Tab-separated table of C-alpha atoms in Angstrom:
chain	number	residue	atom	x	y	z
A	1	UNK	CA	6.844	27.229	-227.852
A	2	UNK	CA	6.644	28.801	-224.040
A	3	UNK	CA	5.772	32.475	-225.338
A	4	UNK	CA	3.106	31.289	-227.281
A	5	UNK	CA	1.641	29.245	-224.572
A	6	UNK	CA	1.945	32.817	-222.676
A	7	UNK	CA	-0.145	34.150	-224.768
A	8	UNK	CA	-2.720	32.301	-225.230
A	9	UNK	CA	-3.250	31.651	-221.549
A	10	UNK	CA	-2.710	35.588	-221.204
A	11	UNK	CA	-5.925	35.947	-224.138
A	12	UNK	CA	-7.918	33.435	-222.536
A	13	UNK	CA	-7.872	35.031	-219.080
A	14	UNK	CA	-8.425	39.151	-219.909
A	15	UNK	CA	-10.534	41.532	-218.590
A	16	UNK	CA	-11.709	42.534	-222.503
A	17	UNK	CA	-14.875	44.532	-220.555
A	18	UNK	CA	-12.512	46.463	-218.532
A	19	UNK	CA	-9.692	46.558	-221.667
A	20	UNK	CA	-13.128	48.510	-223.528
A	21	UNK	CA	-13.322	50.695	-220.772
A	22	UNK	CA	-9.362	51.414	-220.328
A	23	UNK	CA	-9.968	52.137	-224.471
A	24	UNK	CA	-13.299	54.228	-223.992
A	25	UNK	CA	-11.175	56.475	-221.226
A	26	UNK	CA	-8.057	56.997	-222.577
A	27	UNK	CA	-10.230	57.535	-225.829
A	28	UNK	CA	-11.546	60.744	-224.100
A	29	UNK	CA	-8.407	61.760	-222.510
A	30	UNK	CA	-5.878	61.171	-225.566
A	31	UNK	CA	-8.786	61.833	-228.553
A	32	UNK	CA	-7.869	58.678	-229.803
A	33	UNK	CA	-10.420	56.615	-231.500
A	34	UNK	CA	-10.909	53.784	-228.797
A	35	UNK	CA	-11.670	50.990	-231.254
A	36	UNK	CA	-7.556	52.020	-232.211
A	37	UNK	CA	-6.889	51.742	-228.500
A	38	UNK	CA	-8.273	48.649	-228.563
A	39	UNK	CA	-5.919	47.268	-231.057
A	40	UNK	CA	-2.863	49.129	-230.189
A	41	UNK	CA	-3.281	47.567	-226.825
A	42	UNK	CA	-3.572	44.031	-228.044
A	43	UNK	CA	-0.481	44.325	-229.713
A	44	UNK	CA	1.491	45.908	-227.042
A	45	UNK	CA	0.341	42.836	-225.372
A	46	UNK	CA	1.116	40.290	-227.828
A	47	UNK	CA	4.590	42.000	-228.669
A	48	UNK	CA	5.714	43.527	-224.925
A	49	UNK	CA	4.071	41.782	-222.650
A	50	UNK	CA	1.914	44.093	-221.876
A	51	UNK	CA	-1.683	44.325	-219.925
A	52	UNK	CA	-4.111	46.869	-220.435
A	53	UNK	CA	-2.714	48.039	-217.367
A	54	UNK	CA	0.808	48.396	-218.337
A	55	UNK	CA	-0.682	50.059	-221.609
A	56	UNK	CA	-2.285	52.969	-219.278
A	57	UNK	CA	0.176	53.489	-216.323
A	58	UNK	CA	3.221	54.121	-219.010
A	59	UNK	CA	0.910	55.879	-221.117
A	60	UNK	CA	2.318	53.505	-224.277
A	61	UNK	CA	0.153	54.958	-226.750
A	62	UNK	CA	2.371	57.850	-226.431
A	63	UNK	CA	5.467	55.721	-226.890
A	64	UNK	CA	7.790	54.309	-230.610
A	65	UNK	CA	8.417	50.808	-230.946
A	66	UNK	CA	12.182	51.427	-229.365
A	67	UNK	CA	10.685	52.928	-226.322
A	68	UNK	CA	7.866	50.164	-225.704
A	69	UNK	CA	10.502	48.137	-225.655
A	70	UNK	CA	12.046	49.549	-222.828
A	71	UNK	CA	9.242	49.462	-220.658
A	72	UNK	CA	8.868	46.282	-217.333
A	73	UNK	CA	5.626	45.252	-218.523
A	74	UNK	CA	3.740	41.973	-216.903
A	75	UNK	CA	4.695	39.470	-218.998
A	76	UNK	CA	8.568	41.211	-218.315
A	77	UNK	CA	8.409	41.109	-215.453
A	78	UNK	CA	7.501	37.524	-214.409
A	79	UNK	CA	9.633	36.504	-216.822
A	80	UNK	CA	12.492	38.133	-214.323
A	81	UNK	CA	10.777	36.632	-211.525
A	82	UNK	CA	10.378	33.251	-213.077
A	83	UNK	CA	14.018	33.164	-213.981
A	84	UNK	CA	15.323	34.855	-210.269
A	85	UNK	CA	13.189	33.560	-207.771
A	86	UNK	CA	12.881	29.609	-206.756
A	87	UNK	CA	9.274	29.442	-206.055
A	88	UNK	CA	9.821	26.724	-203.243
A	89	UNK	CA	11.409	29.734	-201.264
A	90	UNK	CA	8.629	32.444	-201.723
A	91	UNK	CA	7.617	31.556	-198.197
A	92	UNK	CA	9.819	33.254	-196.906
A	93	UNK	CA	8.176	35.972	-198.008
A	94	UNK	CA	4.999	35.567	-198.542
A	95	UNK	CA	4.193	34.319	-195.087
A	96	UNK	CA	4.028	37.669	-193.197
A	97	UNK	CA	5.010	35.561	-189.736
A	98	UNK	CA	8.138	33.517	-191.168
A	99	UNK	CA	9.330	36.885	-192.875
A	100	UNK	CA	8.894	38.748	-189.389
A	101	UNK	CA	10.987	35.687	-187.731
A	102	UNK	CA	13.885	35.380	-190.137
A	103	UNK	CA	14.611	39.252	-190.485
A	104	UNK	CA	13.567	39.629	-187.295
A	105	UNK	CA	17.104	41.818	-186.091
A	106	UNK	CA	15.881	44.442	-189.179
A	107	UNK	CA	11.630	44.099	-188.203
A	108	UNK	CA	12.262	45.772	-184.957
A	109	UNK	CA	8.637	45.246	-183.455
A	110	UNK	CA	6.495	43.645	-181.023
A	111	UNK	CA	3.777	41.443	-183.365
A	112	UNK	CA	2.229	38.402	-183.237
A	113	UNK	CA	1.063	35.304	-185.457
A	114	UNK	CA	-2.737	35.421	-184.557
A	115	UNK	CA	-3.226	32.033	-186.600
A	116	UNK	CA	-1.349	30.319	-183.814
A	117	UNK	CA	-2.142	32.531	-181.070
A	118	UNK	CA	-5.614	32.125	-178.699
A	119	UNK	CA	-7.443	34.145	-176.955
A	120	UNK	CA	-5.490	34.446	-173.487
A	121	UNK	CA	-2.599	35.105	-175.833
A	122	UNK	CA	-3.915	37.752	-177.366
A	123	UNK	CA	-5.185	39.538	-174.285
A	124	UNK	CA	-1.263	39.435	-173.008
A	125	UNK	CA	-0.245	40.523	-176.453
A	126	UNK	CA	-2.100	43.658	-176.020
A	127	UNK	CA	-1.405	45.297	-172.312
A	128	UNK	CA	0.895	48.168	-172.836
A	129	UNK	CA	-0.098	48.578	-176.350
A	130	UNK	CA	-0.669	51.845	-178.479
A	131	UNK	CA	-1.997	51.031	-182.235
A	132	UNK	CA	-1.673	47.873	-184.016
A	133	UNK	CA	-1.680	46.909	-187.716
A	134	UNK	CA	-3.366	43.644	-188.380
A	135	UNK	CA	-2.809	42.120	-191.569
A	136	UNK	CA	-3.735	38.530	-193.629
A	137	UNK	CA	-0.577	36.144	-193.168
A	138	UNK	CA	-0.324	36.233	-196.914
A	139	UNK	CA	-1.956	39.710	-198.149
A	140	UNK	CA	-0.566	41.968	-201.036
A	141	UNK	CA	-2.037	45.793	-202.389
A	142	UNK	CA	-2.965	46.608	-198.581
A	143	UNK	CA	-5.500	44.826	-198.899
A	144	UNK	CA	-7.078	43.147	-195.620
A	145	UNK	CA	-5.655	45.511	-193.774
A	146	UNK	CA	-6.493	46.949	-190.402
A	147	UNK	CA	-5.783	49.809	-187.939
A	148	UNK	CA	-7.067	49.063	-184.551
A	149	UNK	CA	-6.340	52.037	-181.400
A	150	UNK	CA	-6.369	51.231	-177.446
A	151	UNK	CA	-10.444	51.878	-177.627
A	152	UNK	CA	-11.098	48.759	-178.637
A	153	UNK	CA	-9.270	46.643	-176.221
A	154	UNK	CA	-12.135	46.347	-173.415
A	155	UNK	CA	-13.696	43.742	-175.224
A	156	UNK	CA	-10.330	41.912	-176.125
A	157	UNK	CA	-12.511	38.274	-176.553
A	158	UNK	CA	-14.972	39.747	-178.892
A	159	UNK	CA	-11.706	41.700	-180.803
A	160	UNK	CA	-9.762	38.405	-181.031
A	161	UNK	CA	-12.985	36.409	-182.935
A	162	UNK	CA	-13.603	39.667	-184.653
A	163	UNK	CA	-10.335	39.609	-186.218
A	164	UNK	CA	-9.724	35.759	-186.946
A	165	UNK	CA	-12.817	36.285	-188.693
A	166	UNK	CA	-11.924	39.034	-190.953
A	167	UNK	CA	-8.997	36.928	-191.640
A	168	UNK	CA	-6.456	38.627	-190.346
A	169	UNK	CA	-3.430	36.541	-189.437
A	170	UNK	CA	-0.763	38.509	-188.133
A	171	UNK	CA	-0.925	41.787	-185.565
A	172	UNK	CA	1.910	44.259	-185.358
A	173	UNK	CA	3.216	47.533	-183.013
A	174	UNK	CA	2.839	50.285	-185.620
A	175	UNK	CA	5.504	51.833	-186.922
A	176	UNK	CA	6.523	55.814	-185.916
A	177	UNK	CA	7.762	57.283	-188.660
A	178	UNK	CA	10.385	59.880	-188.914
A	179	UNK	CA	9.042	63.782	-188.665
A	180	UNK	CA	10.260	64.330	-192.256
A	181	UNK	CA	8.148	62.147	-194.122
A	182	UNK	CA	4.734	62.609	-192.361
A	183	UNK	CA	5.464	65.587	-193.609
A	184	UNK	CA	4.110	64.177	-196.382
A	185	UNK	CA	1.350	62.767	-195.196
A	186	UNK	CA	1.139	61.899	-191.920
A	187	UNK	CA	-2.199	59.539	-191.703
A	188	UNK	CA	0.169	56.731	-193.798
A	189	UNK	CA	3.275	55.372	-192.900
A	190	UNK	CA	5.338	55.838	-195.856
A	191	UNK	CA	8.290	53.753	-196.696
A	192	UNK	CA	10.453	53.087	-199.681
A	193	UNK	CA	9.766	50.668	-201.716
A	194	UNK	CA	14.000	49.037	-202.537
A	195	UNK	CA	14.572	46.652	-204.824
A	196	UNK	CA	17.831	44.488	-204.665
A	197	UNK	CA	19.180	42.301	-207.604
A	198	UNK	CA	21.272	39.706	-207.352
A	199	UNK	CA	22.420	39.475	-210.872
A	200	UNK	CA	24.364	37.528	-213.188
A	201	UNK	CA	26.840	40.998	-214.042
A	202	UNK	CA	25.833	42.582	-210.878
A	203	UNK	CA	24.548	42.711	-207.744
A	204	UNK	CA	23.036	46.146	-205.792
A	205	UNK	CA	20.116	48.370	-205.719
A	206	UNK	CA	17.709	48.476	-208.908
A	207	UNK	CA	15.296	51.377	-208.651
A	208	UNK	CA	13.976	52.877	-204.831
A	209	UNK	CA	10.756	54.624	-205.026
A	210	UNK	CA	9.278	56.194	-201.509
A	211	UNK	CA	5.198	55.506	-201.823
A	212	UNK	CA	3.270	58.245	-200.068
A	213	UNK	CA	0.078	57.795	-198.902
A	214	UNK	CA	-3.403	60.173	-199.669
A	215	UNK	CA	-5.329	60.571	-196.335
A	216	UNK	CA	-5.705	56.570	-195.903
A	217	UNK	CA	-3.559	54.250	-193.721
A	218	UNK	CA	-2.235	52.269	-196.638
A	219	UNK	CA	0.217	54.350	-199.024
A	220	UNK	CA	-0.240	51.015	-201.121
A	221	UNK	CA	-0.663	52.600	-204.726
A	222	UNK	CA	-3.355	50.245	-205.197
A	223	UNK	CA	-5.157	52.058	-202.457
A	224	UNK	CA	-5.062	55.341	-203.975
A	225	UNK	CA	-1.211	56.721	-202.892
A	226	UNK	CA	1.566	57.957	-204.951
A	227	UNK	CA	5.202	57.039	-205.447
A	228	UNK	CA	8.477	59.316	-205.762
A	229	UNK	CA	11.281	58.055	-207.433
A	230	UNK	CA	14.494	58.191	-205.088
A	231	UNK	CA	17.841	59.174	-206.365
A	232	UNK	CA	20.006	55.966	-205.620
A	233	UNK	CA	23.312	58.176	-204.788
A	234	UNK	CA	21.894	61.069	-202.758
A	235	UNK	CA	18.852	59.414	-200.835
A	236	UNK	CA	16.798	62.463	-202.563
A	237	UNK	CA	13.405	62.254	-204.213
A	238	UNK	CA	14.435	63.128	-208.161
A	239	UNK	CA	10.737	63.248	-209.495
A	240	UNK	CA	6.962	63.860	-209.062
A	241	UNK	CA	4.501	61.803	-207.336
A	242	UNK	CA	2.725	59.988	-209.269
A	243	UNK	CA	-0.561	57.656	-208.833
A	244	UNK	CA	-2.103	54.613	-211.014
A	245	UNK	CA	-4.653	57.442	-212.305
A	246	UNK	CA	-2.263	59.043	-214.367
A	247	UNK	CA	-2.177	62.088	-211.985
A	248	UNK	CA	1.358	64.159	-210.913
A	249	UNK	CA	2.312	65.803	-207.857
A	250	UNK	CA	5.182	68.116	-207.256
A	251	UNK	CA	3.093	69.311	-204.019
A	252	UNK	CA	0.816	66.599	-201.742
A	253	UNK	CA	-2.584	67.430	-202.234
A	254	UNK	CA	-3.766	67.273	-198.506
A	255	UNK	CA	-0.236	68.744	-197.075
A	256	UNK	CA	1.092	71.085	-199.704
A	257	UNK	CA	4.432	69.991	-199.199
A	258	UNK	CA	6.947	69.603	-201.886
A	259	UNK	CA	7.874	65.945	-203.414
A	260	UNK	CA	10.862	66.671	-205.122
A	261	UNK	CA	14.072	67.435	-202.776
A	262	UNK	CA	12.727	65.421	-200.121
A	263	UNK	CA	16.165	63.916	-198.323
A	264	UNK	CA	14.926	60.484	-197.533
A	265	UNK	CA	16.872	60.019	-193.705
A	266	UNK	CA	18.983	57.041	-193.057
A	267	UNK	CA	19.043	56.546	-197.030
A	268	UNK	CA	22.123	55.104	-196.798
A	269	UNK	CA	21.715	52.814	-194.012
A	270	UNK	CA	18.298	51.311	-195.245
A	271	UNK	CA	20.075	50.821	-198.953
A	272	UNK	CA	23.035	48.489	-196.524
A	273	UNK	CA	20.154	46.838	-194.316
A	274	UNK	CA	18.041	45.811	-197.820
A	275	UNK	CA	21.868	44.686	-199.516
A	276	UNK	CA	22.293	42.419	-196.156
A	277	UNK	CA	18.921	40.870	-196.338
A	278	UNK	CA	19.155	40.167	-200.248
A	279	UNK	CA	21.514	37.575	-199.552
A	280	UNK	CA	19.806	35.634	-196.211
A	281	UNK	CA	17.683	33.564	-199.136
A	282	UNK	CA	20.314	33.240	-202.316
A	283	UNK	CA	17.429	31.440	-204.056
A	284	UNK	CA	15.359	34.673	-204.244
A	285	UNK	CA	17.217	36.856	-205.829
A	286	UNK	CA	14.948	39.727	-207.112
A	287	UNK	CA	13.117	41.458	-204.073
A	288	UNK	CA	10.741	44.576	-203.524
A	289	UNK	CA	11.732	45.781	-199.486
A	290	UNK	CA	9.096	48.069	-198.221
A	291	UNK	CA	11.818	49.942	-195.187
A	292	UNK	CA	9.879	52.516	-193.178
A	293	UNK	CA	11.760	55.297	-191.361
A	294	UNK	CA	11.491	55.889	-187.676
A	295	UNK	CA	13.461	58.390	-185.794
A	296	UNK	CA	15.852	55.720	-184.864
A	297	UNK	CA	16.902	54.132	-188.454
A	298	UNK	CA	15.004	51.864	-191.142
A	299	UNK	CA	12.794	48.959	-190.056
A	300	UNK	CA	11.244	46.640	-192.493
A	301	UNK	CA	7.455	46.472	-193.256
A	302	UNK	CA	7.771	43.708	-195.179
A	303	UNK	CA	9.566	42.057	-198.282
A	304	UNK	CA	8.158	40.859	-202.215
A	305	UNK	CA	9.326	37.991	-203.954
A	306	UNK	CA	6.913	38.473	-206.749
A	307	UNK	CA	7.332	42.485	-206.959
A	308	UNK	CA	4.208	44.354	-208.086
A	309	UNK	CA	6.070	45.900	-211.634
A	310	UNK	CA	3.542	49.098	-211.642
A	311	UNK	CA	5.408	51.572	-209.222
A	312	UNK	CA	8.601	52.042	-211.921
A	313	UNK	CA	5.942	52.443	-215.171
A	314	UNK	CA	4.470	55.553	-214.590
A	315	UNK	CA	4.711	57.795	-217.174
A	316	UNK	CA	5.251	60.925	-215.125
A	317	UNK	CA	8.599	59.794	-214.128
A	318	UNK	CA	10.409	58.497	-217.290
A	319	UNK	CA	9.219	62.064	-219.351
A	320	UNK	CA	11.583	61.051	-222.406
A	321	UNK	CA	9.667	57.697	-222.692
A	322	UNK	CA	12.407	55.122	-221.858
A	323	UNK	CA	11.565	53.114	-219.446
A	324	UNK	CA	13.175	50.887	-216.479
A	325	UNK	CA	14.640	47.819	-218.358
A	326	UNK	CA	17.954	49.540	-219.444
A	327	UNK	CA	18.472	49.376	-215.677
A	328	UNK	CA	17.694	45.989	-215.117
A	329	UNK	CA	19.584	45.035	-218.514
A	330	UNK	CA	22.680	45.903	-216.132
A	331	UNK	CA	22.200	43.549	-213.911
A	332	UNK	CA	20.821	40.306	-216.203
A	333	UNK	CA	20.624	40.172	-219.641
A	334	UNK	CA	16.665	40.464	-220.853
């Protein structure tokens, strides 16, 4: 009965115009009729909990039933989060100020809660600072993030008012990333997405990817960035960079740097940091940690109590069509 209610609710909320656009786009790409693709999307929604974005980025139109059943679709991801994460404790991750306070030892940079700070406190915070990253307190997918530089500090009161008006809730020192990752794309801090799971059968890291920017300040895949899988044992990128448009890159299109084979500095330290942090709020058992690698080691950017399921779906990373769900099944029953 619960699944039926979920499917009915999804059907009511479905953006059918976007679904039709996706079908036409995929029809041009694959030669399959748009009507067939629409019907197949509906089938995948009912049977596997897949939205039209899932269908596109996992290239479900090329998969058989057994392969489709291994994909981490929206429905599957939502079910994992509901089961593993007590919503009463999400605020430790959803509110960036609370996250920075709780994980201060791993954040390791100066920051200011702009919602609680007055203009005088903001002026004092700016003294001696370099570039700053400004974020909404509860934003996601890179939305609403701004970067300000010292040449904008000349009129701090006006800047304070402007940031407050833009919905900025937290201002942080910029992270200086390790040169090995800056070589891939220097315009963004290229962060690791390390997902930990305190499962009933096993506890540890279920997957890890490096998110890489492509000319913007953010590395987020919703802002045009890409992601490449990390070998959990070696900390070396073991696949191409892939984005939500379905493009795959062995070399970065902006810098020409080769992506597969890149070694992540301080990999073991990053994993240890995430595993230790995963036990701080044990009521939230599935967390995707965003980790930057600095010249001095790993630091947290943020933690996600409702991890995006897009990155571990990219078809380019699963050439045999077998998705990531088998890894989850090592930790929990699905």
